[in-house]
Amino acid sequence: MGVLAKLVIGVMDVLHIEDVLQGKALEFARDIGFYSIELEGDSATVIAKLSVVAHDLSDVGVIIEKAKCLSRCFSSCKFKHTRRDGNQVAHKLAQFSINQSDVTIWVEGHLVFVDKELAVDASFVN
């Protein structure tokens, strides 16, 4: 398991932020050597755009296409939608990132400050 927390500056639209973060997650997973990944997100629109083969011609299409290209670096890459109330760890990490001036990375470590949120998220897993 790997976790990356990074403040994203200069992005005003929530959909754009979700797109950028999916791309950053893919780069992170590739860079630390994962072969098979599953990315979850609470934006149904972004997950749908990442899951279709057709080119995305929307205003975030370039970011979506870059993420799709990165996803081909893995032997298996799945994009899954999760409800917002089942994605509390991501929101806790986003709050944490606001106070960071640089990238923070954890690999195979235990993130004590997200224990409660991890338990909540686990209750939403099928």
JSON list of C-alpha atoms in Angstrom, two decimals:
[
{"chain": "A", "resi": 1, "resn": "MET", "atom": "CA", "xyz": [0.00, 0.00, 0.00]},
{"chain": "A", "resi": 2, "resn": "GLY", "atom": "CA", "xyz": [1.19, 3.51, -0.74]},
{"chain": "A", "resi": 3, "resn": "VAL", "atom": "CA", "xyz": [-0.18, 6.92, 0.12]},
{"chain": "A", "resi": 4, "resn": "LEU", "atom": "CA", "xyz": [0.73, 10.30, -1.31]},
{"chain": "A", "resi": 5, "resn": "ALA", "atom": "CA", "xyz": [-0.47, 13.64, 0.07]},
{"chain": "A", "resi": 6, "resn": "LYS", "atom": "CA", "xyz": [0.17, 16.72, -2.07]},
{"chain": "A", "resi": 7, "resn": "LEU", "atom": "CA", "xyz": [-1.26, 20.22, -2.10]},
{"chain": "A", "resi": 8, "resn": "VAL", "atom": "CA", "xyz": [-2.61, 21.08, -5.57]},
{"chain": "A", "resi": 9, "resn": "ILE", "atom": "CA", "xyz": [-2.32, 24.80, -6.28]},
{"chain": "A", "resi": 10, "resn": "GLY", "atom": "CA", "xyz": [-4.00, 26.76, -9.05]},
{"chain": "A", "resi": 11, "resn": "VAL", "atom": "CA", "xyz": [-6.95, 24.43, -9.61]},
{"chain": "A", "resi": 12, "resn": "MET", "atom": "CA", "xyz": [-10.37, 25.97, -9.04]},
{"chain": "A", "resi": 13, "resn": "ASP", "atom": "CA", "xyz": [-12.82, 23.33, -10.29]},
{"chain": "A", "resi": 14, "resn": "VAL", "atom": "CA", "xyz": [-13.57, 20.22, -8.19]},
{"chain": "A", "resi": 15, "resn": "LEU", "atom": "CA", "xyz": [-13.79, 17.99, -11.26]},
{"chain": "A", "resi": 16, "resn": "HIS", "atom": "CA", "xyz": [-10.39, 19.27, -12.41]},
{"chain": "A", "resi": 17, "resn": "ILE", "atom": "CA", "xyz": [-8.90, 18.55, -8.98]},
{"chain": "A", "resi": 18, "resn": "GLU", "atom": "CA", "xyz": [-10.24, 14.97, -9.08]},
{"chain": "A", "resi": 19, "resn": "ASP", "atom": "CA", "xyz": [-8.72, 14.50, -12.55]},
{"chain": "A", "resi": 20, "resn": "VAL", "atom": "CA", "xyz": [-5.33, 15.87, -11.49]},
{"chain": "A", "resi": 21, "resn": "LEU", "atom": "CA", "xyz": [-5.27, 13.69, -8.38]},
{"chain": "A", "resi": 22, "resn": "GLN", "atom": "CA", "xyz": [-6.07, 10.51, -10.31]},
{"chain": "A", "resi": 23, "resn": "GLY", "atom": "CA", "xyz": [-3.13, 11.29, -12.61]},
{"chain": "A", "resi": 24, "resn": "LYS", "atom": "CA", "xyz": [-0.83, 11.95, -9.63]},
{"chain": "A", "resi": 25, "resn": "ALA", "atom": "CA", "xyz": [-1.95, 8.67, -8.03]},
{"chain": "A", "resi": 26, "resn": "LEU", "atom": "CA", "xyz": [-1.10, 6.78, -11.23]},
{"chain": "A", "resi": 27, "resn": "GLU", "atom": "CA", "xyz": [2.35, 8.42, -11.45]},
{"chain": "A", "resi": 28, "resn": "PHE", "atom": "CA", "xyz": [3.00, 7.61, -7.80]},
{"chain": "A", "resi": 29, "resn": "ALA", "atom": "CA", "xyz": [1.98, 3.96, -8.19]},
{"chain": "A", "resi": 30, "resn": "ARG", "atom": "CA", "xyz": [4.15, 3.61, -11.31]},
{"chain": "A", "resi": 31, "resn": "ASP", "atom": "CA", "xyz": [7.15, 5.31, -9.68]},
{"chain": "A", "resi": 32, "resn": "ILE", "atom": "CA", "xyz": [7.14, 3.05, -6.61]},
{"chain": "A", "resi": 33, "resn": "GLY", "atom": "CA", "xyz": [6.80, -0.06, -8.75]},
{"chain": "A", "resi": 34, "resn": "PHE", "atom": "CA", "xyz": [3.22, -1.27, -8.44]},
{"chain": "A", "resi": 35, "resn": "TYR", "atom": "CA", "xyz": [2.10, -3.65, -11.19]},
{"chain": "A", "resi": 36, "resn": "SER", "atom": "CA", "xyz": [-1.57, -4.00, -10.37]},
{"chain": "A", "resi": 37, "resn": "ILE", "atom": "CA", "xyz": [-3.62, -1.15, -8.94]},
{"chain": "A", "resi": 38, "resn": "GLU", "atom": "CA", "xyz": [-7.14, -0.18, -8.05]},
{"chain": "A", "resi": 39, "resn": "LEU", "atom": "CA", "xyz": [-7.97, 3.52, -7.76]},
{"chain": "A", "resi": 40, "resn": "GLU", "atom": "CA", "xyz": [-11.07, 4.68, -5.99]},
{"chain": "A", "resi": 41, "resn": "GLY", "atom": "CA", "xyz": [-12.70, 8.05, -6.32]},
{"chain": "A", "resi": 42, "resn": "ASP", "atom": "CA", "xyz": [-15.94, 9.65, -5.24]},
{"chain": "A", "resi": 43, "resn": "SER", "atom": "CA", "xyz": [-16.47, 11.55, -8.48]},
{"chain": "A", "resi": 44, "resn": "ALA", "atom": "CA", "xyz": [-18.67, 9.31, -10.65]},
{"chain": "A", "resi": 45, "resn": "THR", "atom": "CA", "xyz": [-17.99, 11.64, -13.60]},
{"chain": "A", "resi": 46, "resn": "VAL", "atom": "CA", "xyz": [-14.20, 11.25, -13.38]},
{"chain": "A", "resi": 47, "resn": "ILE", "atom": "CA", "xyz": [-14.35, 7.48, -12.86]},
{"chain": "A", "resi": 48, "resn": "ALA", "atom": "CA", "xyz": [-16.69, 7.15, -15.86]},
{"chain": "A", "resi": 49, "resn": "LYS", "atom": "CA", "xyz": [-14.38, 9.27, -18.05]},
{"chain": "A", "resi": 50, "resn": "LEU", "atom": "CA", "xyz": [-11.36, 7.17, -17.03]},
{"chain": "A", "resi": 51, "resn": "SER", "atom": "CA", "xyz": [-13.20, 3.91, -17.70]},
{"chain": "A", "resi": 52, "resn": "VAL", "atom": "CA", "xyz": [-14.28, 4.50, -21.31]},
{"chain": "A", "resi": 53, "resn": "VAL", "atom": "CA", "xyz": [-12.11, 3.90, -24.38]},
{"chain": "A", "resi": 54, "resn": "ALA", "atom": "CA", "xyz": [-13.33, 6.94, -26.35]},
{"chain": "A", "resi": 55, "resn": "HIS", "atom": "CA", "xyz": [-11.29, 10.14, -26.25]},
{"chain": "A", "resi": 56, "resn": "ASP", "atom": "CA", "xyz": [-12.53, 12.74, -23.80]},
{"chain": "A", "resi": 57, "resn": "LEU", "atom": "CA", "xyz": [-13.17, 16.06, -25.55]},
{"chain": "A", "resi": 58, "resn": "SER", "atom": "CA", "xyz": [-14.23, 17.96, -22.42]},
{"chain": "A", "resi": 59, "resn": "ASP", "atom": "CA", "xyz": [-12.25, 20.80, -20.85]},
{"chain": "A", "resi": 60, "resn": "VAL", "atom": "CA", "xyz": [-10.41, 18.23, -18.68]},
{"chain": "A", "resi": 61, "resn": "GLY", "atom": "CA", "xyz": [-9.91, 15.81, -21.57]},
{"chain": "A", "resi": 62, "resn": "VAL", "atom": "CA", "xyz": [-6.14, 16.28, -21.75]},
{"chain": "A", "resi": 63, "resn": "ILE", "atom": "CA", "xyz": [-5.78, 15.32, -18.09]},
{"chain": "A", "resi": 64, "resn": "ILE", "atom": "CA", "xyz": [-8.11, 12.34, -18.53]},
{"chain": "A", "resi": 65, "resn": "GLU", "atom": "CA", "xyz": [-6.18, 11.12, -21.59]},
{"chain": "A", "resi": 66, "resn": "LYS", "atom": "CA", "xyz": [-2.86, 11.44, -19.72]},
{"chain": "A", "resi": 67, "resn": "ALA", "atom": "CA", "xyz": [-4.29, 9.35, -16.87]},
{"chain": "A", "resi": 68, "resn": "LYS", "atom": "CA", "xyz": [-5.55, 6.73, -19.33]},
{"chain": "A", "resi": 69, "resn": "CYS", "atom": "CA", "xyz": [-2.09, 6.59, -20.92]},
{"chain": "A", "resi": 70, "resn": "LEU", "atom": "CA", "xyz": [-0.47, 6.16, -17.49]},
{"chain": "A", "resi": 71, "resn": "SER", "atom": "CA", "xyz": [-2.95, 3.40, -16.63]},
{"chain": "A", "resi": 72, "resn": "ARG", "atom": "CA", "xyz": [-1.51, 1.31, -19.46]},
{"chain": "A", "resi": 73, "resn": "CYS", "atom": "CA", "xyz": [1.79, 1.08, -17.52]},
{"chain": "A", "resi": 74, "resn": "PHE", "atom": "CA", "xyz": [0.21, -1.51, -15.22]},
{"chain": "A", "resi": 75, "resn": "SER", "atom": "CA", "xyz": [-0.64, -5.15, -15.82]},
{"chain": "A", "resi": 76, "resn": "SER", "atom": "CA", "xyz": [-3.99, -4.38, -14.20]},
{"chain": "A", "resi": 77, "resn": "CYS", "atom": "CA", "xyz": [-5.56, -0.99, -13.49]},
{"chain": "A", "resi": 78, "resn": "LYS", "atom": "CA", "xyz": [-9.13, -0.63, -12.26]},
{"chain": "A", "resi": 79, "resn": "PHE", "atom": "CA", "xyz": [-11.02, 2.58, -11.57]},
{"chain": "A", "resi": 80, "resn": "LYS", "atom": "CA", "xyz": [-13.79, 2.24, -9.01]},
{"chain": "A", "resi": 81, "resn": "HIS", "atom": "CA", "xyz": [-16.39, 4.70, -7.87]},
{"chain": "A", "resi": 82, "resn": "THR", "atom": "CA", "xyz": [-17.07, 4.89, -4.15]},
{"chain": "A", "resi": 83, "resn": "ARG", "atom": "CA", "xyz": [-19.61, 7.03, -2.40]},
{"chain": "A", "resi": 84, "resn": "ARG", "atom": "CA", "xyz": [-18.27, 10.10, -0.64]},
{"chain": "A", "resi": 85, "resn": "ASP", "atom": "CA", "xyz": [-19.13, 8.65, 2.77]},
{"chain": "A", "resi": 86, "resn": "GLY", "atom": "CA", "xyz": [-17.01, 5.60, 1.85]},
{"chain": "A", "resi": 87, "resn": "ASN", "atom": "CA", "xyz": [-13.99, 7.72, 0.93]},
{"chain": "A", "resi": 88, "resn": "GLN", "atom": "CA", "xyz": [-13.15, 9.37, 4.26]},
{"chain": "A", "resi": 89, "resn": "VAL", "atom": "CA", "xyz": [-9.42, 8.54, 4.18]},
{"chain": "A", "resi": 90, "resn": "ALA", "atom": "CA", "xyz": [-9.03, 10.55, 0.96]},
{"chain": "A", "resi": 91, "resn": "HIS", "atom": "CA", "xyz": [-10.78, 13.53, 2.53]},
{"chain": "A", "resi": 92, "resn": "LYS", "atom": "CA", "xyz": [-8.64, 13.32, 5.69]},
{"chain": "A", "resi": 93, "resn": "LEU", "atom": "CA", "xyz": [-5.51, 13.23, 3.51]},
{"chain": "A", "resi": 94, "resn": "ALA", "atom": "CA", "xyz": [-6.80, 16.25, 1.55]},
{"chain": "A", "resi": 95, "resn": "GLN", "atom": "CA", "xyz": [-7.22, 18.16, 4.80]},
{"chain": "A", "resi": 96, "resn": "PHE", "atom": "CA", "xyz": [-3.71, 17.10, 5.83]},
{"chain": "A", "resi": 97, "resn": "SER", "atom": "CA", "xyz": [-2.29, 18.27, 2.48]},
{"chain": "A", "resi": 98, "resn": "ILE", "atom": "CA", "xyz": [-3.57, 21.80, 2.97]},
{"chain": "A", "resi": 99, "resn": "ASN", "atom": "CA", "xyz": [-0.94, 22.28, 5.67]},
{"chain": "A", "resi": 100, "resn": "GLN", "atom": "CA", "xyz": [1.92, 20.74, 3.67]},
{"chain": "A", "resi": 101, "resn": "SER", "atom": "CA", "xyz": [4.37, 22.71, 1.58]},
{"chain": "A", "resi": 102, "resn": "ASP", "atom": "CA", "xyz": [5.80, 19.61, -0.08]},
{"chain": "A", "resi": 103, "resn": "VAL", "atom": "CA", "xyz": [4.78, 16.08, -1.06]},
{"chain": "A", "resi": 104, "resn": "THR", "atom": "CA", "xyz": [4.36, 13.60, 1.80]},
{"chain": "A", "resi": 105, "resn": "ILE", "atom": "CA", "xyz": [4.65, 9.89, 1.01]},
{"chain": "A", "resi": 106, "resn": "TRP", "atom": "CA", "xyz": [4.00, 6.78, 3.06]},
{"chain": "A", "resi": 107, "resn": "VAL", "atom": "CA", "xyz": [4.80, 3.30, 1.73]},
{"chain": "A", "resi": 108, "resn": "GLU", "atom": "CA", "xyz": [3.75, 0.26, 3.76]},
{"chain": "A", "resi": 109, "resn": "GLY", "atom": "CA", "xyz": [3.43, 2.44, 6.84]},
{"chain": "A", "resi": 110, "resn": "HIS", "atom": "CA", "xyz": [0.60, 2.82, 9.30]},
{"chain": "A", "resi": 111, "resn": "LEU", "atom": "CA", "xyz": [-1.19, 6.16, 9.16]},
{"chain": "A", "resi": 112, "resn": "VAL", "atom": "CA", "xyz": [-2.46, 6.48, 12.73]},
{"chain": "A", "resi": 113, "resn": "PHE", "atom": "CA", "xyz": [-4.25, 9.76, 12.04]},
{"chain": "A", "resi": 114, "resn": "VAL", "atom": "CA", "xyz": [-6.62, 8.07, 9.58]},
{"chain": "A", "resi": 115, "resn": "ASP", "atom": "CA", "xyz": [-7.51, 5.00, 11.68]},
{"chain": "A", "resi": 116, "resn": "LYS", "atom": "CA", "xyz": [-11.08, 6.13, 12.33]},
{"chain": "A", "resi": 117, "resn": "GLU", "atom": "CA", "xyz": [-11.67, 7.03, 8.67]},
{"chain": "A", "resi": 118, "resn": "LEU", "atom": "CA", "xyz": [-10.13, 3.73, 7.52]},
{"chain": "A", "resi": 119, "resn": "ALA", "atom": "CA", "xyz": [-12.62, 1.82, 9.69]},
{"chain": "A", "resi": 120, "resn": "VAL", "atom": "CA", "xyz": [-15.50, 3.84, 8.22]},
{"chain": "A", "resi": 121, "resn": "ASP", "atom": "CA", "xyz": [-14.28, 3.27, 4.64]},
{"chain": "A", "resi": 122, "resn": "ALA", "atom": "CA", "xyz": [-13.86, -0.47, 5.28]},
{"chain": "A", "resi": 123, "resn": "SER", "atom": "CA", "xyz": [-17.51, -0.70, 6.28]},
{"chain": "A", "resi": 124, "resn": "PHE", "atom": "CA", "xyz": [-18.49, 0.35, 2.71]},
{"chain": "A", "resi": 125, "resn": "VAL", "atom": "CA", "xyz": [-16.42, -2.32, 0.95]},
{"chain": "A", "resi": 126, "resn": "ASN", "atom": "CA", "xyz": [-18.54, -5.01, -0.72]}
]
